[in-house]
């Protein structure tokens, strides 16, 4: 990708990664493996710091709802977003995700402080 030179700057000190893709495009399913590898595994971030969002465009085929991803993507939290039908659901999932990231940040900060003290 032509933006690859920017990736290190994007990744620096990041605490979470949200990967949004179109589940109807087979090419996207291959690409998300690459994004996961670069942005999550190589950092390294925990799988719980990554959220996959399968975004369904208005009027798209609904049969991708029961999407089964291969390992290692199947270990990640996957939500389906369809802003026509259920924007509130997506909002709640985002809030849950952000809360979990904040918990991870706070826990690692506490660990750092304890290691300085001891």
PDB file of C-alpha atoms in Angstrom:
ATOM      1  CA  UNK A   1       0.000   0.000   0.000  1.00  0.00           C
ATOM      2  CA  UNK A   2       1.224   3.497  -0.759  1.00  0.00           C
ATOM      3  CA  UNK A   3       0.739   4.486   2.878  1.00  0.00           C
ATOM      4  CA  UNK A   4       3.023   1.805   4.304  1.00  0.00           C
ATOM      5  CA  UNK A   5       5.744   4.341   5.115  1.00  0.00           C
ATOM      6  CA  UNK A   6       3.269   6.042   7.490  1.00  0.00           C
ATOM      7  CA  UNK A   7       2.432   2.862   9.391  1.00  0.00           C
ATOM      8  CA  UNK A   8       5.161   3.089  12.053  1.00  0.00           C
ATOM      9  CA  UNK A   9       3.928   6.578  12.953  1.00  0.00           C
ATOM     10  CA  UNK A  10       0.335   5.351  13.114  1.00  0.00           C
ATOM     11  CA  UNK A  11       1.296   2.400  15.282  1.00  0.00           C
ATOM     12  CA  UNK A  12       3.490   4.287  17.721  1.00  0.00           C
ATOM     13  CA  UNK A  13       1.975   4.133  21.212  1.00  0.00           C
ATOM     14  CA  UNK A  14      -1.364   2.867  19.919  1.00  0.00           C
ATOM     15  CA  UNK A  15      -3.508   0.989  22.407  1.00  0.00           C
ATOM     16  CA  UNK A  16      -6.084  -0.478  20.074  1.00  0.00           C
ATOM     17  CA  UNK A  17      -6.844  -1.353  16.483  1.00  0.00           C
ATOM     18  CA  UNK A  18     -10.261  -1.356  14.827  1.00  0.00           C
ATOM     19  CA  UNK A  19     -10.373  -3.056  11.428  1.00  0.00           C
ATOM     20  CA  UNK A  20     -13.473  -2.282   9.368  1.00  0.00           C
ATOM     21  CA  UNK A  21     -14.105  -4.333   6.248  1.00  0.00           C
ATOM     22  CA  UNK A  22     -16.771  -5.259   3.727  1.00  0.00           C
ATOM     23  CA  UNK A  23     -17.597  -8.949   4.318  1.00  0.00           C
ATOM     24  CA  UNK A  24     -18.957  -9.245   0.769  1.00  0.00           C
ATOM     25  CA  UNK A  25     -15.549  -8.626  -0.802  1.00  0.00           C
ATOM     26  CA  UNK A  26     -13.300 -11.708  -0.777  1.00  0.00           C
ATOM     27  CA  UNK A  27     -10.276  -9.427  -1.265  1.00  0.00           C
ATOM     28  CA  UNK A  28     -11.112  -7.689   2.033  1.00  0.00           C
ATOM     29  CA  UNK A  29     -11.062 -11.004   3.880  1.00  0.00           C
ATOM     30  CA  UNK A  30      -7.495 -11.552   2.685  1.00  0.00           C
ATOM     31  CA  UNK A  31      -6.486  -7.974   3.461  1.00  0.00           C
ATOM     32  CA  UNK A  32      -7.678  -8.051   7.060  1.00  0.00           C
ATOM     33  CA  UNK A  33      -5.186 -10.868   7.720  1.00  0.00           C
ATOM     34  CA  UNK A  34      -2.421  -8.520   6.607  1.00  0.00           C
ATOM     35  CA  UNK A  35      -3.745  -5.626   8.702  1.00  0.00           C
ATOM     36  CA  UNK A  36      -3.976  -7.905  11.729  1.00  0.00           C
ATOM     37  CA  UNK A  37      -0.456  -9.178  11.202  1.00  0.00           C
ATOM     38  CA  UNK A  38       1.047  -5.690  10.804  1.00  0.00           C
ATOM     39  CA  UNK A  39      -0.949  -3.708  13.315  1.00  0.00           C
ATOM     40  CA  UNK A  40      -1.681  -6.251  16.051  1.00  0.00           C
ATOM     41  CA  UNK A  41       0.813  -9.125  16.002  1.00  0.00           C
ATOM     42  CA  UNK A  42       3.917  -7.102  15.181  1.00  0.00           C
ATOM     43  CA  UNK A  43       3.337  -4.378  17.787  1.00  0.00           C
ATOM     44  CA  UNK A  44       2.536  -6.594  19.761  1.00  0.00           C
ATOM     45  CA  UNK A  45      -0.987  -5.883  20.960  1.00  0.00           C
ATOM     46  CA  UNK A  46      -3.306  -8.336  22.682  1.00  0.00           C
ATOM     47  CA  UNK A  47      -6.136  -9.800  20.628  1.00  0.00           C
ATOM     48  CA  UNK A  48      -8.511  -8.103  23.072  1.00  0.00           C
ATOM     49  CA  UNK A  49      -7.120  -4.762  21.860  1.00  0.00           C
ATOM     50  CA  UNK A  50      -8.384  -5.462  18.348  1.00  0.00           C
ATOM     51  CA  UNK A  51     -11.954  -5.144  17.127  1.00  0.00           C
ATOM     52  CA  UNK A  52     -13.174  -6.393  13.743  1.00  0.00           C
ATOM     53  CA  UNK A  53     -16.165  -4.644  12.211  1.00  0.00           C
ATOM     54  CA  UNK A  54     -17.950  -6.301   9.296  1.00  0.00           C
ATOM     55  CA  UNK A  55     -19.774  -3.353   7.779  1.00  0.00           C
ATOM     56  CA  UNK A  56     -22.888  -4.112   5.758  1.00  0.00           C
ATOM     57  CA  UNK A  57     -23.852  -1.491   3.229  1.00  0.00           C
ATOM     58  CA  UNK A  58     -27.535  -0.584   2.883  1.00  0.00           C
ATOM     59  CA  UNK A  59     -29.328  -3.157   0.768  1.00  0.00           C
ATOM     60  CA  UNK A  60     -26.456  -5.627   0.868  1.00  0.00           C
ATOM     61  CA  UNK A  61     -26.947  -9.366   1.050  1.00  0.00           C
ATOM     62  CA  UNK A  62     -27.587 -10.386   4.633  1.00  0.00           C
ATOM     63  CA  UNK A  63     -26.113 -13.867   4.365  1.00  0.00           C
ATOM     64  CA  UNK A  64     -22.670 -12.634   5.435  1.00  0.00           C
ATOM     65  CA  UNK A  65     -24.016 -12.181   8.978  1.00  0.00           C
ATOM     66  CA  UNK A  66     -22.853 -15.689   9.880  1.00  0.00           C
ATOM     67  CA  UNK A  67     -19.358 -14.968   8.703  1.00  0.00           C
ATOM     68  CA  UNK A  68     -16.784 -17.517   9.794  1.00  0.00           C
ATOM     69  CA  UNK A  69     -13.229 -16.242   9.723  1.00  0.00           C
ATOM     70  CA  UNK A  70     -10.176 -18.482   9.763  1.00  0.00           C
ATOM     71  CA  UNK A  71      -7.557 -18.589  12.519  1.00  0.00           C
ATOM     72  CA  UNK A  72      -6.143 -16.255  13.873  1.00  0.00           C
ATOM     73  CA  UNK A  73      -8.926 -13.791  13.005  1.00  0.00           C
ATOM     74  CA  UNK A  74     -11.544 -16.042  14.588  1.00  0.00           C
ATOM     75  CA  UNK A  75     -10.041 -15.253  18.015  1.00  0.00           C
ATOM     76  CA  UNK A  76     -10.955 -11.574  17.678  1.00  0.00           C
ATOM     77  CA  UNK A  77     -14.121  -9.811  18.719  1.00  0.00           C
ATOM     78  CA  UNK A  78     -16.244  -9.422  15.574  1.00  0.00           C
ATOM     79  CA  UNK A  79     -19.250  -7.160  15.324  1.00  0.00           C
ATOM     80  CA  UNK A  80     -21.573  -6.611  12.387  1.00  0.00           C
ATOM     81  CA  UNK A  81     -22.494  -3.031  11.681  1.00  0.00           C
ATOM     82  CA  UNK A  82     -25.565  -2.147   9.729  1.00  0.00           C
ATOM     83  CA  UNK A  83     -26.325   1.473  10.394  1.00  0.00           C
ATOM     84  CA  UNK A  84     -29.708   1.274   8.681  1.00  0.00           C
ATOM     85  CA  UNK A  85     -31.017  -1.441  10.957  1.00  0.00           C
ATOM     86  CA  UNK A  86     -29.195  -1.212  14.255  1.00  0.00           C
ATOM     87  CA  UNK A  87     -26.987   1.824  14.880  1.00  0.00           C
ATOM     88  CA  UNK A  88     -27.594   1.600  18.645  1.00  0.00           C
ATOM     89  CA  UNK A  89     -26.161  -1.912  18.800  1.00  0.00           C
ATOM     90  CA  UNK A  90     -22.966  -0.806  17.091  1.00  0.00           C
ATOM     91  CA  UNK A  91     -22.673   2.180  19.419  1.00  0.00           C
ATOM     92  CA  UNK A  92     -22.952  -0.071  22.478  1.00  0.00           C
ATOM     93  CA  UNK A  93     -20.282  -2.436  21.114  1.00  0.00           C
ATOM     94  CA  UNK A  94     -17.912   0.489  20.489  1.00  0.00           C
ATOM     95  CA  UNK A  95     -18.436   1.765  24.034  1.00  0.00           C
ATOM     96  CA  UNK A  96     -17.700  -1.722  25.430  1.00  0.00           C
ATOM     97  CA  UNK A  97     -14.556  -1.930  23.306  1.00  0.00           C
ATOM     98  CA  UNK A  98     -13.301   1.506  24.401  1.00  0.00           C
ATOM     99  CA  UNK A  99     -13.940   0.656  28.060  1.00  0.00           C
ATOM    100  CA  UNK A 100     -11.890  -2.524  27.708  1.00  0.00           C
ATOM    101  CA  UNK A 101      -9.017  -0.556  26.135  1.00  0.00           C
ATOM    102  CA  UNK A 102      -9.110   1.962  28.994  1.00  0.00           C
ATOM    103  CA  UNK A 103      -8.944  -0.923  31.495  1.00  0.00           C
ATOM    104  CA  UNK A 104      -5.902  -2.367  29.721  1.00  0.00           C
ATOM    105  CA  UNK A 105      -4.168   1.042  29.751  1.00  0.00           C
ATOM    106  CA  UNK A 106      -4.923   1.567  33.451  1.00  0.00           C
ATOM    107  CA  UNK A 107      -3.709  -1.913  34.385  1.00  0.00           C
ATOM    108  CA  UNK A 108      -0.425  -1.497  32.522  1.00  0.00           C
ATOM    109  CA  UNK A 109       0.074   1.944  34.091  1.00  0.00           C
ATOM    110  CA  UNK A 110      -0.472   0.452  37.559  1.00  0.00           C
ATOM    111  CA  UNK A 111       2.018  -2.322  36.802  1.00  0.00           C
ATOM    112  CA  UNK A 112       4.592   0.255  35.690  1.00  0.00           C
ATOM    113  CA  UNK A 113       4.074   2.301  38.856  1.00  0.00           C
ATOM    114  CA  UNK A 114       4.437  -0.800  41.033  1.00  0.00           C
ATOM    115  CA  UNK A 115       7.654  -1.799  39.299  1.00  0.00           C
ATOM    116  CA  UNK A 116       9.091   1.704  39.903  1.00  0.00           C
ATOM    117  CA  UNK A 117       8.122   1.541  43.581  1.00  0.00           C
ATOM    118  CA  UNK A 118       9.497  -1.971  44.213  1.00  0.00           C
TER     119      UNK A 118
END
